[in-house]
């Protein structure tokens, strides 16, 4: 028996080994390196002259206006983009769940943006946003509205980025919600119909509460991802006009890759990580998403 | 599949070339009048032995590094495009195999510094985007020791005097050593759609005020008056706006201190912003060079002011609607000031950690030699050699008037004030806040006075002065 247990343990350890090595190599090791770097003034421009400066990078960050502006932009972008994606995603998922004809075809169509390489989609959007030659202004003019400087105007740049992010990632919410809807029991819906509830009442009083664990997880995953969005912003606005669309990730990129101040960039990355962990934990605990639910018990 | 320019060349027989023509062209360097723009590269491709004889007349050992392999890294740029098809000649001449790594500018600028900073021995040779940063960080091998090596370099054959003086002085770093070779030459040049100018009866503007007035008159529902870069990025508005600052009597750096808050600089940026606000296309605040060039070639913009290298694309009728009716002119200047356009030499250097430094040096020598420059210039590349610029091949590919304007602007440029900023070891920390400030002025987020004073304060803080 002991021998069997030992063999079993050995087998489990062996099976876990590749994933553990990958996890340590690709996640834990870079994290530790970033953490150490954030306490130094390491710069690729001064090889061999790195000094340990403890919390100086963090103090510098906290006293820099640009950091707080970038944080505000990041939060606004994340909240608005994810909120819009959740609203649209849940709404379309609910419609698709009720649709019986052409469901596979429609699902495929709605999920297409997820299958497109983000950078390719972003470059296509760049052309579409072009004020002189882009399709958006063509439609604006056709409808009698004045053309817009979508990516260059302080009033529309962030909104334009949110539109692109929403186009790309709403299908992710849709996918999770469709799966969630398919797993919900039919009885509460049938009972509501028998009791004469309207579609809107069913949607708000039954569907949403029962779907909440799925929406919560989708919201969490998307928020974490949106918080570190880089490609869309870098390609479309580079953080402009001025620094009105410069997020924390772009701010870290500027310092790390353009100014080669790896220590300072590391401290921004660590702060982003801390914010993500804290917000995610609060969200999970407040919504009891970490505990097993009895939602589906009949 | 990417088009190879050589594959579109006319058949060799039609060019009616002889060995005598080629030798005359490459030795006298001004006697290539019978050659079409593509004649020399094509002739070289099909007459390799004669090409080899040209190079082998140098009193140096081209084969001293035979069997080596080097990695050449660069960005999507006319220099890479024109050098790449010629690499088989280099391999045949030297026995050195060249592996090419090519990336977009943004990828290149993001990846290569990290590689070099980590002490990677490759690439062996690379296009240098920020000389100050690379030289100061010790990523570049000094070339002086190789220039003195008779096995690797023949000074007489190479003919340093044929190279523009600015291109010769550009590579000399603060310590007196040369770490790079200049490989291209470009100056800020105005390009104006003559048909559009004629339609409003205007001349090519010469001053900031004239540019503003002409641009405003040119702007209508079909096209904008003037487009220049102003994206919120250190590599966008800073270069053309730099020419405005210099042409208004301002500078970026003075004795290591940023002085972009001077009255001259603020006024220049104010003009830059006003011109783009009142005569620019909608959304010009998000324009990089690509958008400026593209809008001009599509005739949705009447005037641009950017790199002289744009002429190759502008005069290509397959790409440009403005081909054949573009007038190239001098940089505009501020009230009562002398025009000082911005300028640039792309450079290439050897990785200080390279294991193949001698082979890499042979490559640089070959790439910058007279025969190679004559061939690449016939493909429209603005090299650093007078002989290549004077060749009919180059004039045909680039345009005679464009070449004349570019040369004039190069002569009017002041390399020193340009280098003080762009060659600064912390160039990125100067250019990024400045680029953002230009964008703020153009998009109306801040006034020129506030934007430039804020940027200057930020830059000087980053520089520790």
XYZ file of C-alpha atoms in Angstrom:
763
model
C 0.000 0.000 0.000
C 2.814 2.340 0.963
C 4.567 1.520 -2.240
C 1.383 2.279 -4.184
C 1.018 5.633 -2.388
C 4.641 6.509 -3.094
C 4.256 5.592 -6.736
C 1.074 7.637 -6.958
C 2.744 10.643 -5.350
C 5.703 10.277 -7.668
C 3.361 10.105 -10.649
C 1.482 13.230 -9.570
C 4.705 15.155 -8.961
C 6.024 14.051 -12.329
C 2.852 15.080 -14.081
C 2.805 18.466 -12.341
C 6.471 19.094 -13.044
C 6.212 20.575 -16.585
C 3.435 22.985 -15.596
C 5.282 23.923 -12.409
C 8.525 24.568 -14.279
C 6.669 26.693 -16.832
C 4.855 28.579 -14.103
C 8.030 29.281 -12.159
C 10.033 30.095 -15.287
C 7.511 32.279 -17.029
C 5.598 33.839 -14.147
C 7.288 33.596 -10.791
C 10.854 34.232 -11.949
C 10.033 37.362 -14.003
C 7.901 38.616 -11.133
C 10.752 38.227 -8.637
C 13.193 39.857 -11.046
C 10.768 42.774 -11.591
C 10.294 43.145 -7.863
C 14.043 43.244 -7.242
C 14.565 45.634 -10.155
C 11.923 47.980 -8.777
C 14.153 48.577 -5.744
C 17.110 49.546 -7.942
C 17.995 52.282 -10.440
C 18.836 49.661 -13.076
C 19.146 51.213 -16.521
C 20.331 49.523 -19.685
C 22.217 52.740 -20.392
C 24.412 52.295 -17.322
C 25.472 48.680 -17.326
C 27.303 47.700 -14.156
C 26.390 50.874 -12.263
C 23.138 49.711 -10.714
C 22.464 50.844 -7.153
C 19.942 49.572 -4.615
C 17.640 52.521 -3.918
C 14.954 50.741 -1.864
C 11.635 52.660 -2.212
C 12.881 55.661 -4.190
C 11.215 54.543 -7.423
C 7.881 54.147 -5.626
C 8.206 57.504 -3.870
C 9.089 59.163 -7.173
C 6.061 57.551 -8.803
C 3.671 58.631 -6.061
C 4.840 62.218 -6.344
C 4.625 62.399 -10.139
C 1.495 63.871 -11.722
C 1.947 61.741 -14.828
C 1.567 58.556 -12.782
C -1.748 59.681 -11.315
C -3.006 60.843 -14.711
C -2.044 57.465 -16.207
C -3.755 55.666 -13.320
C -6.920 57.730 -13.819
C -6.917 57.042 -17.577
C -6.386 53.326 -16.916
C -9.267 53.151 -14.448
C -11.635 55.139 -16.677
C -10.733 53.025 -19.704
C -11.112 49.759 -17.783
C -14.406 50.629 -16.101
C -16.113 52.067 -19.175
C -14.848 49.431 -21.602
C -15.700 46.471 -19.377
C -19.073 47.918 -18.390
C -20.005 48.409 -22.024
C -18.795 44.926 -22.915
C -20.751 43.310 -20.095
C -23.972 45.143 -20.977
C -23.735 44.330 -24.674
C -22.386 40.817 -24.074
C -25.143 39.808 -21.633
C -27.823 41.357 -23.810
C -26.707 39.578 -26.982
C -26.152 36.312 -25.086
C -29.719 36.479 -23.829
C -31.052 37.092 -27.342
C -28.927 34.313 -28.812
C -30.047 31.931 -26.065
C -33.651 32.489 -27.061
C -32.947 32.255 -30.787
C -33.376 28.715 -32.050
C -32.879 29.227 -35.786
C -29.410 29.911 -37.193
C -27.962 29.823 -33.694
C -24.642 28.239 -34.768
C -24.227 30.697 -37.613
C -24.980 33.702 -35.408
C -22.685 32.467 -32.640
C -19.850 32.116 -35.148
C -20.449 35.612 -36.496
C -20.503 37.150 -33.030
C -17.367 35.311 -31.938
C -15.334 36.260 -35.013
C -13.643 39.323 -33.432
C -12.113 37.017 -30.820
C -10.465 34.985 -33.559
C -8.837 37.992 -35.245
C -5.307 38.918 -34.235
C -5.683 42.047 -32.088
C -2.897 43.958 -33.819
C -4.377 43.267 -37.273
C -7.780 44.432 -36.090
C -6.218 47.528 -34.545
C -4.468 48.517 -37.766
C -7.753 48.065 -39.623
C -9.436 50.352 -37.109
C -6.654 52.877 -37.624
C -7.598 53.051 -41.287
C -11.288 53.222 -40.443
C -10.697 56.090 -38.009
C -8.619 58.040 -40.558
C -10.291 61.458 -40.698
C -9.755 61.998 -44.436
C -10.041 58.510 -45.888
C -11.688 56.417 -43.139
C -15.074 54.783 -43.322
C -16.383 56.269 -40.042
C -16.202 59.810 -41.329
C -17.660 58.682 -44.634
C -20.768 57.527 -42.754
C -20.781 60.674 -40.628
C -20.773 62.839 -43.752
C -23.394 60.628 -45.430
C -25.669 61.137 -42.446
C -25.135 64.874 -42.495
C -22.882 65.049 -39.437
C -19.520 66.813 -39.408
C -16.482 64.531 -39.685
C -14.556 63.875 -36.479
C -10.880 63.642 -35.571
C -11.606 60.398 -33.760
C -8.150 59.643 -32.431
C -6.732 63.154 -32.260
C -9.462 65.008 -30.437
C -9.378 65.134 -26.616
C -13.133 64.532 -26.553
C -13.232 61.419 -28.737
C -9.852 59.670 -28.429
C -10.568 57.625 -25.297
C -14.070 56.859 -26.494
C -12.643 55.550 -29.787
C -10.255 53.259 -27.921
C -13.125 51.931 -25.826
C -15.098 51.201 -29.005
C -12.234 49.147 -30.426
C -11.729 47.249 -27.170
C -15.467 46.616 -26.940
C -15.614 45.308 -30.495
C -12.735 42.948 -29.799
C -13.716 41.629 -26.376
C -17.506 41.679 -26.095
C -17.545 38.182 -27.664
C -15.542 36.943 -24.671
C -18.327 38.017 -22.298
C -20.854 36.655 -24.759
C -19.159 33.267 -24.822
C -19.087 32.914 -21.043
C -22.673 34.122 -20.643
C -23.937 31.805 -23.369
C -22.331 28.886 -21.525
C -23.850 30.118 -18.275
C -27.316 30.494 -19.776
C -27.163 26.999 -21.213
C -26.438 25.585 -17.756
C -29.332 27.352 -15.986
C -32.397 25.286 -15.030
C -35.577 25.903 -17.027
C -38.056 25.668 -14.124
C -37.724 29.228 -12.746
C -38.238 30.662 -16.238
C -41.270 28.486 -16.917
C -42.752 29.338 -13.525
C -42.259 33.042 -14.191
C -43.979 32.737 -17.562
C -46.901 30.899 -15.959
C -47.137 33.690 -13.380
C -47.361 36.214 -16.237
C -43.966 37.860 -15.918
C -42.878 39.991 -18.870
C -39.673 39.259 -20.785
C -37.997 42.257 -19.162
C -39.015 41.074 -15.691
C -37.709 37.584 -16.427
C -34.453 39.049 -17.698
C -33.882 41.396 -14.743
C -35.357 39.319 -11.903
C -34.348 35.791 -12.915
C -31.779 35.657 -15.709
C -29.379 38.264 -14.355
C -29.324 37.035 -10.726
C -28.893 33.410 -11.798
C -26.273 34.365 -14.363
C -24.414 36.573 -11.920
C -21.581 34.139 -11.038
C -20.752 33.846 -14.724
C -21.025 37.575 -15.320
C -18.859 38.175 -12.257
C -16.091 35.916 -13.503
C -16.254 37.351 -17.019
C -16.138 40.841 -15.566
C -13.126 39.965 -13.443
C -11.173 38.365 -16.290
C -11.950 41.249 -18.629
C -11.136 43.880 -16.027
C -7.713 42.362 -15.394
C -7.082 42.206 -19.120
C -8.414 45.690 -19.877
C -6.333 47.120 -17.035
C -3.177 46.134 -18.901
C -4.314 46.964 -22.449
C -1.384 48.048 -24.556
C -1.583 47.226 -28.259
C -4.755 49.152 -29.095
C -3.576 52.322 -27.383
C 0.008 52.134 -28.651
C -1.033 51.712 -32.272
C -3.995 54.073 -32.345
C -2.992 57.073 -30.231
C 0.409 56.385 -28.619
C -1.191 57.859 -25.510
C -2.268 61.133 -27.156
C -3.676 63.697 -27.516
C -1.037 64.875 -25.061
C -1.185 62.154 -22.426
C -4.971 61.889 -22.319
C -5.017 58.211 -23.323
C -1.729 57.132 -21.744
C -2.411 54.201 -19.454
C -0.122 52.757 -16.788
C 1.023 50.017 -19.135
C 2.012 52.540 -21.787
C 3.687 54.647 -19.104
C 5.741 51.610 -18.031
C 6.612 50.886 -21.666
C 7.852 54.449 -22.187
C 10.150 54.226 -19.199
C 11.281 50.641 -19.736
C 11.683 50.377 -23.484
C 12.131 53.961 -24.659
C 14.089 55.392 -21.734
C 15.539 51.975 -20.752
C 14.970 52.717 -17.040
C 14.135 49.164 -16.080
C 14.023 49.806 -12.338
C 11.481 52.593 -12.647
C 9.409 50.641 -15.190
C 9.551 47.643 -12.837
C 8.047 49.705 -10.025
C 5.129 50.717 -12.271
C 4.570 47.072 -13.182
C 4.604 46.045 -9.519
C 2.088 48.739 -8.614
C -0.154 47.547 -11.430
C 0.128 44.010 -10.077
C -0.735 45.118 -6.543
C -3.761 47.076 -7.759
C -4.941 44.077 -9.786
C -4.566 41.635 -6.892
C -6.227 43.922 -4.338
C -9.180 44.838 -6.560
C -9.654 41.234 -7.679
C -9.611 39.949 -4.090
C -12.094 42.581 -2.930
C -14.343 41.813 -5.869
C -14.186 38.045 -5.331
C -14.817 38.290 -1.595
C -17.572 40.903 -1.808
C -19.405 38.787 -4.332
C -18.679 35.455 -2.662
C -17.286 34.171 -5.915
C -14.612 32.200 -4.106
C -17.139 30.108 -2.192
C -19.098 27.206 -3.655
C -22.570 28.385 -4.609
C -25.854 26.591 -4.274
C -27.465 28.506 -7.123
C -28.106 25.420 -9.154
C -29.396 23.223 -6.346
C -32.986 22.425 -6.893
C 5.276 38.254 -51.569
C 7.265 41.447 -51.339
C 8.158 43.005 -54.675
C 11.813 43.133 -55.480
C 12.610 46.296 -57.348
C 15.214 44.488 -59.418
C 12.556 42.181 -60.823
C 10.857 45.179 -62.415
C 13.914 46.437 -64.177
C 13.942 46.720 -67.939
C 15.818 44.050 -69.903
C 19.543 44.624 -69.987
C 19.769 44.738 -73.774
C 17.531 47.781 -73.939
C 19.936 49.686 -71.759
C 22.701 49.276 -74.298
C 25.389 49.124 -71.622
C 28.930 48.112 -72.022
C 31.642 47.352 -69.551
C 33.249 50.645 -70.485
C 30.096 52.527 -69.543
C 29.921 50.860 -66.180
C 33.539 51.359 -65.313
C 33.339 54.940 -66.435
C 30.249 55.488 -64.355
C 31.629 53.989 -61.205
C 35.087 55.479 -61.483
C 34.324 58.942 -62.734
C 31.004 58.859 -60.867
C 29.487 61.584 -62.918
C 29.711 59.991 -66.289
C 26.709 57.741 -66.083
C 24.516 59.847 -68.312
C 23.499 56.983 -70.564
C 22.208 54.849 -67.734
C 18.619 54.614 -66.719
C 17.745 54.749 -63.029
C 17.840 50.982 -62.759
C 20.645 50.376 -65.170
C 23.506 50.119 -62.738
C 22.006 47.661 -60.258
C 20.720 45.501 -63.051
C 23.997 45.612 -64.879
C 25.743 44.719 -61.659
C 23.392 41.828 -61.043
C 24.104 40.389 -64.453
C 27.798 41.209 -64.693
C 29.109 40.041 -61.392
C 32.700 39.574 -62.500
C 32.988 43.188 -63.572
C 31.486 44.260 -60.293
C 34.022 42.157 -58.436
C 36.832 43.825 -60.365
C 35.594 47.217 -59.164
C 35.824 46.196 -55.541
C 39.012 44.206 -55.933
C 40.833 47.269 -57.213
C 40.914 48.306 -53.549
C 44.212 47.608 -51.856
C 42.740 45.503 -49.041
C 41.954 41.883 -48.359
C 38.212 41.434 -48.937
C 38.540 37.716 -48.279
C 40.291 38.013 -44.918
C 37.107 36.947 -43.110
C 35.990 34.303 -45.577
C 33.604 31.770 -44.056
C 32.247 34.164 -41.407
C 28.580 34.757 -40.856
C 27.199 38.094 -39.737
C 23.749 39.203 -38.729
C 22.569 42.542 -40.148
C 19.690 44.087 -38.252
C 17.665 47.014 -39.472
C 14.244 48.431 -39.881
C 11.917 48.702 -42.858
C 13.765 51.536 -44.516
C 14.942 52.455 -48.027
C 18.527 51.659 -46.999
C 17.660 48.066 -46.088
C 15.493 47.762 -49.204
C 18.286 48.850 -51.495
C 21.123 47.012 -49.760
C 19.373 43.660 -49.434
C 19.273 42.820 -53.171
C 22.983 43.626 -53.409
C 24.062 41.299 -50.593
C 24.886 38.356 -52.906
C 27.649 40.560 -54.382
C 29.086 41.099 -50.936
C 29.016 37.390 -50.179
C 30.691 36.585 -53.500
C 33.313 39.269 -52.912
C 34.167 38.381 -49.318
C 32.882 34.866 -48.652
C 30.960 36.319 -45.712
C 27.382 35.193 -45.334
C 24.910 37.890 -44.247
C 21.737 37.033 -42.407
C 19.176 39.844 -42.461
C 16.820 40.663 -39.599
C 14.302 43.313 -40.592
C 11.535 44.781 -38.451
C 9.126 47.668 -38.435
C 10.534 50.832 -36.843
C 8.504 50.514 -33.651
C 9.417 46.833 -33.217
C 13.048 47.522 -33.990
C 13.417 50.434 -31.596
C 11.740 48.416 -28.848
C 13.610 45.154 -29.291
C 17.186 45.925 -30.292
C 18.100 48.091 -27.250
C 16.972 45.323 -24.935
C 19.070 42.795 -26.864
C 22.119 45.037 -26.837
C 21.619 46.022 -23.223
C 21.577 42.355 -22.286
C 24.983 41.904 -23.945
C 23.760 39.816 -26.855
C 26.516 39.281 -29.494
C 24.002 39.598 -32.322
C 23.210 41.534 -34.390
C 26.777 42.068 -35.582
C 25.890 45.150 -37.627
C 22.840 47.276 -36.986
C 21.146 50.485 -37.997
C 21.636 52.949 -35.156
C 18.478 54.884 -34.246
C 19.875 56.733 -31.245
C 23.605 57.283 -31.468
C 23.905 58.972 -28.085
C 22.116 56.182 -26.303
C 24.072 53.423 -28.069
C 27.492 55.097 -27.757
C 27.011 56.077 -24.138
C 25.833 52.606 -23.164
C 28.854 50.983 -24.820
C 26.861 49.077 -27.420
C 29.037 50.213 -30.309
C 32.503 49.177 -31.410
C 34.906 51.994 -32.226
C 35.628 51.898 -35.947
C 38.870 53.865 -35.777
C 41.080 50.818 -35.142
C 39.542 49.138 -38.205
C 40.060 52.231 -40.370
C 43.755 51.937 -39.514
C 43.920 48.264 -40.445
C 45.318 48.042 -44.029
C 43.853 44.568 -44.427
C 40.334 45.888 -43.882
C 40.375 49.399 -45.305
C 41.911 51.253 -48.242
C 41.552 54.949 -47.549
C 42.372 56.027 -51.102
C 39.965 53.632 -52.724
C 37.200 54.459 -50.234
C 37.650 58.220 -50.884
C 36.436 59.923 -47.722
C 36.312 63.281 -49.505
C 33.455 62.013 -51.638
C 31.302 61.762 -48.508
C 29.278 64.817 -47.372
C 31.088 66.725 -44.655
C 28.059 66.420 -42.338
C 28.050 62.663 -42.862
C 31.753 62.556 -42.046
C 31.380 64.600 -38.885
C 28.172 62.928 -37.675
C 29.852 59.711 -36.486
C 32.509 61.475 -34.386
C 31.448 61.039 -30.782
C 32.352 63.229 -27.778
C 35.503 61.195 -27.144
C 36.775 61.807 -30.675
C 36.173 58.218 -31.794
C 33.873 57.156 -34.626
C 31.478 54.384 -33.683
C 29.238 54.419 -36.748
C 29.203 55.167 -40.449
C 26.549 57.478 -41.877
C 24.579 55.548 -44.459
C 21.902 57.958 -45.684
C 21.422 61.705 -45.922
C 18.166 63.520 -45.554
C 17.121 67.082 -44.870
C 13.815 68.673 -44.047
C 12.365 69.684 -47.385
C 9.111 71.270 -48.470
C 7.071 69.456 -51.082
C 4.157 71.338 -52.614
C 1.535 70.260 -55.110
C 2.156 72.704 -57.957
C -1.297 72.176 -59.483
C -2.939 73.186 -56.233
C -0.643 76.174 -55.832
C -1.415 77.256 -59.409
C -5.147 76.925 -58.772
C -4.991 79.639 -56.130
C -2.213 81.581 -57.845
C 0.218 81.120 -54.962
C 3.976 80.726 -54.904
C 5.938 78.265 -52.802
C 5.964 79.831 -49.307
C 9.266 80.976 -47.845
C 8.347 82.036 -44.311
C 6.180 80.765 -41.447
C 3.627 83.517 -42.165
C 3.527 82.746 -45.874
C 3.087 79.053 -45.137
C 0.203 79.831 -42.789
C -1.514 82.132 -45.285
C -0.952 79.869 -48.289
C -2.032 76.805 -46.293
C -5.256 78.491 -45.226
C -6.032 79.500 -48.821
C -5.304 75.985 -50.045
C -7.562 74.301 -47.517
C -10.997 73.410 -48.851
C -13.490 70.541 -48.672
C -11.364 68.356 -50.946
C -7.955 68.818 -49.448
C -6.064 70.321 -46.531
C -3.376 72.971 -46.863
C -0.465 71.631 -44.849
C 0.246 68.316 -43.081
C 3.147 67.722 -40.728
C 3.703 65.133 -38.001
C 2.333 65.816 -34.562
C 1.440 62.472 -32.971
C 2.059 62.349 -29.223
C 5.349 60.541 -29.599
C 9.020 61.442 -29.365
C 9.699 60.289 -32.913
C 6.836 62.190 -34.558
C 6.532 65.979 -34.361
C 9.951 66.634 -32.887
C 11.933 66.263 -36.104
C 9.930 68.597 -38.395
C 9.125 70.956 -35.528
C 12.840 70.976 -34.721
C 13.380 72.646 -38.099
C 10.836 75.297 -37.113
C 12.614 75.946 -33.814
C 16.032 76.172 -35.532
C 14.602 78.390 -38.297
C 13.260 80.783 -35.695
C 16.621 81.198 -33.995
C 15.963 78.672 -31.239
C 17.737 75.536 -30.122
C 16.677 72.526 -28.067
C 19.737 72.127 -25.885
C 22.244 74.699 -24.685
C 25.235 73.421 -22.705
C 23.348 70.326 -21.644
C 20.277 72.260 -20.515
C 16.963 72.079 -22.344
C 15.930 75.555 -23.521
C 12.697 74.759 -25.297
C 11.063 77.393 -23.102
C 12.955 80.182 -24.902
C 10.871 82.833 -26.660
C 12.144 81.640 -30.059
C 11.242 78.008 -29.433
C 7.806 78.844 -28.019
C 7.052 81.107 -30.979
C 8.158 78.411 -33.433
C 5.946 75.781 -31.791
C 3.106 78.307 -31.713
C 3.482 78.743 -35.496
C 3.706 74.979 -35.986
C 0.502 74.428 -34.034
C -1.332 77.329 -35.670
C -0.406 76.223 -39.189
C -1.661 72.708 -38.512
C -4.740 73.940 -36.667
C -5.809 76.353 -39.367
C -4.473 74.723 -42.517
C -4.011 71.075 -41.518
C -6.229 68.081 -42.141
C -8.767 66.976 -39.572
C -7.092 64.730 -37.015
C -3.575 65.918 -37.827
C -2.783 65.504 -34.119
C -2.553 61.770 -34.765
C -0.324 62.041 -37.840
C 3.095 60.414 -38.021
C 5.242 60.551 -41.145
C 3.282 57.758 -42.768
C -0.009 59.668 -42.679
C 1.681 62.876 -43.882
C 3.256 61.139 -46.859
C 0.158 59.124 -47.670
C -2.168 62.151 -47.576
C 0.215 64.108 -49.764
C 0.522 61.303 -52.313
C -3.276 60.903 -52.387
C -3.576 64.661 -53.021
C -5.676 65.273 -49.932
C -2.959 67.604 -48.657
C -1.288 70.344 -50.701
C 1.967 70.968 -48.803
C 4.183 68.857 -46.582
C 7.513 69.466 -44.950
C 9.416 66.378 -43.982
C 12.304 64.174 -45.033
C 13.785 64.730 -48.475
C 13.658 60.943 -48.855
C 9.911 61.187 -49.429
C 10.707 62.285 -52.992
C 11.324 58.692 -54.077
C 7.751 57.743 -53.167
C 6.193 61.033 -54.242
C 7.680 60.727 -57.727
C 6.618 57.102 -58.120
C 3.440 57.268 -60.274
C 2.432 53.774 -59.129
C 2.109 55.063 -55.587
C 1.504 58.767 -55.896
C -1.074 60.985 -57.585
C 1.269 63.920 -56.978
C 4.042 62.465 -59.145
C 5.282 64.861 -61.777
C 3.732 68.011 -60.380
C 5.448 68.426 -57.039
C 7.740 71.351 -56.382
C 10.450 70.801 -53.781
C 11.539 73.824 -51.852
C 13.559 75.241 -49.024
C 12.626 75.172 -45.368
C 10.462 78.110 -44.299
C 11.840 80.510 -41.703
C 10.617 82.683 -38.864
C 10.216 86.457 -39.149
C 13.574 87.886 -40.171
C 15.353 84.611 -39.428
C 17.515 82.319 -41.519
C 16.068 78.938 -42.522
C 17.815 76.050 -40.764
C 16.049 72.839 -41.716
C 16.433 69.747 -39.628
C 18.572 66.990 -41.053
C 19.476 63.395 -40.410
C 21.940 60.736 -41.343
C 20.897 57.208 -40.639
C 23.896 55.377 -39.280
C 25.088 51.806 -38.968
C 27.546 50.432 -36.462
C 29.067 47.269 -35.082
C 27.849 45.625 -31.892
C 30.638 45.902 -29.315
C 29.847 42.322 -28.219
C 29.977 40.940 -31.765
C 32.191 37.934 -32.384
C 32.665 38.973 -36.024
C 33.835 42.553 -35.820
C 36.255 42.424 -38.750
C 33.657 40.830 -41.003
C 31.116 43.407 -39.846
C 33.552 46.216 -40.657
C 34.114 44.799 -44.142
C 30.372 44.864 -44.621
C 30.124 48.522 -43.576
C 33.007 49.442 -45.871
C 31.386 47.618 -48.781
C 27.925 49.102 -48.098
C 29.318 52.643 -48.031
C 31.754 52.266 -50.901
C 31.400 54.224 -54.143
C 30.218 51.328 -56.338
C 27.609 50.175 -53.819
C 26.350 53.714 -53.211
C 26.108 54.352 -56.921
C 23.980 51.246 -57.333
C 21.758 51.861 -54.330
C 21.308 55.510 -55.269
C 20.105 54.461 -58.704
C 17.267 52.763 -56.819
C 16.424 56.117 -55.249
C 18.409 55.826 -52.004
C 19.798 59.122 -50.754
C 23.291 57.985 -49.802
C 26.017 60.081 -48.228
C 28.225 60.307 -51.332
C 28.410 63.368 -53.569
C 29.197 61.152 -56.540
C 26.019 59.169 -56.054
C 23.876 62.305 -55.690
C 25.359 63.720 -58.871
C 24.758 60.551 -60.847
C 22.012 60.586 -63.451
C 20.710 57.316 -62.038
C 19.951 58.977 -58.732
C 18.518 62.118 -60.292
C 16.248 60.020 -62.443
C 14.971 57.934 -59.528
C 14.810 60.773 -57.012
C 14.006 63.700 -59.321
C 16.454 66.409 -60.290
C 14.602 69.215 -58.574
C 14.061 67.139 -55.439
C 17.760 66.292 -55.346
C 18.743 69.938 -55.750
C 16.335 71.041 -53.016
C 17.503 68.300 -50.658
C 21.159 69.217 -51.222
C 20.433 72.891 -50.599
C 18.557 72.095 -47.417
C 21.361 69.788 -46.286
C 23.833 72.630 -46.779
C 21.605 75.043 -44.832
C 21.190 72.638 -41.921
C 23.186 72.962 -38.729
C 24.226 69.486 -37.662
C 25.591 70.652 -34.318
C 22.326 71.987 -32.858
C 20.557 68.922 -34.153
C 23.106 66.543 -32.602
C 22.969 68.305 -29.223
C 19.436 66.998 -28.853
C 19.086 63.875 -30.956
C 22.491 62.460 -29.961
C 22.008 63.092 -26.264
C 22.419 59.866 -24.253
C 18.991 60.565 -22.749
C 17.526 61.546 -26.099
C 14.312 59.644 -25.406
C 13.703 61.622 -22.237
C 14.081 64.859 -24.200
C 12.134 63.921 -27.294
C 9.126 62.217 -25.686
C 7.974 65.147 -23.480
C 8.673 67.536 -26.347
C 6.714 65.372 -28.801
C 3.813 65.298 -26.362
C 4.008 69.080 -25.930
C 3.846 69.601 -29.709
C 0.811 67.336 -29.820
C -0.816 69.294 -26.993
C -0.374 72.538 -28.925
C -1.679 71.067 -32.182
C -4.715 69.458 -30.527
C -5.419 72.597 -28.516
C -4.946 70.869 -25.160
C -2.436 73.530 -24.046
C -1.071 76.830 -25.285
C 2.426 76.789 -26.776
C 3.734 78.775 -23.824
C 2.340 76.382 -21.196
C 3.163 73.208 -23.139
C 6.768 74.162 -23.821
C 7.426 75.437 -20.307
C 5.944 72.263 -18.784
C 7.916 70.043 -21.161
C 11.155 71.921 -20.527
C 10.733 71.586 -16.781
C 10.070 67.849 -17.135
C 13.047 67.340 -19.443
C 15.483 69.222 -17.241
C 14.265 67.276 -14.221
C 14.878 63.989 -16.068
C 18.340 65.198 -17.108
C 19.105 66.221 -13.543
C 19.866 69.862 -14.411
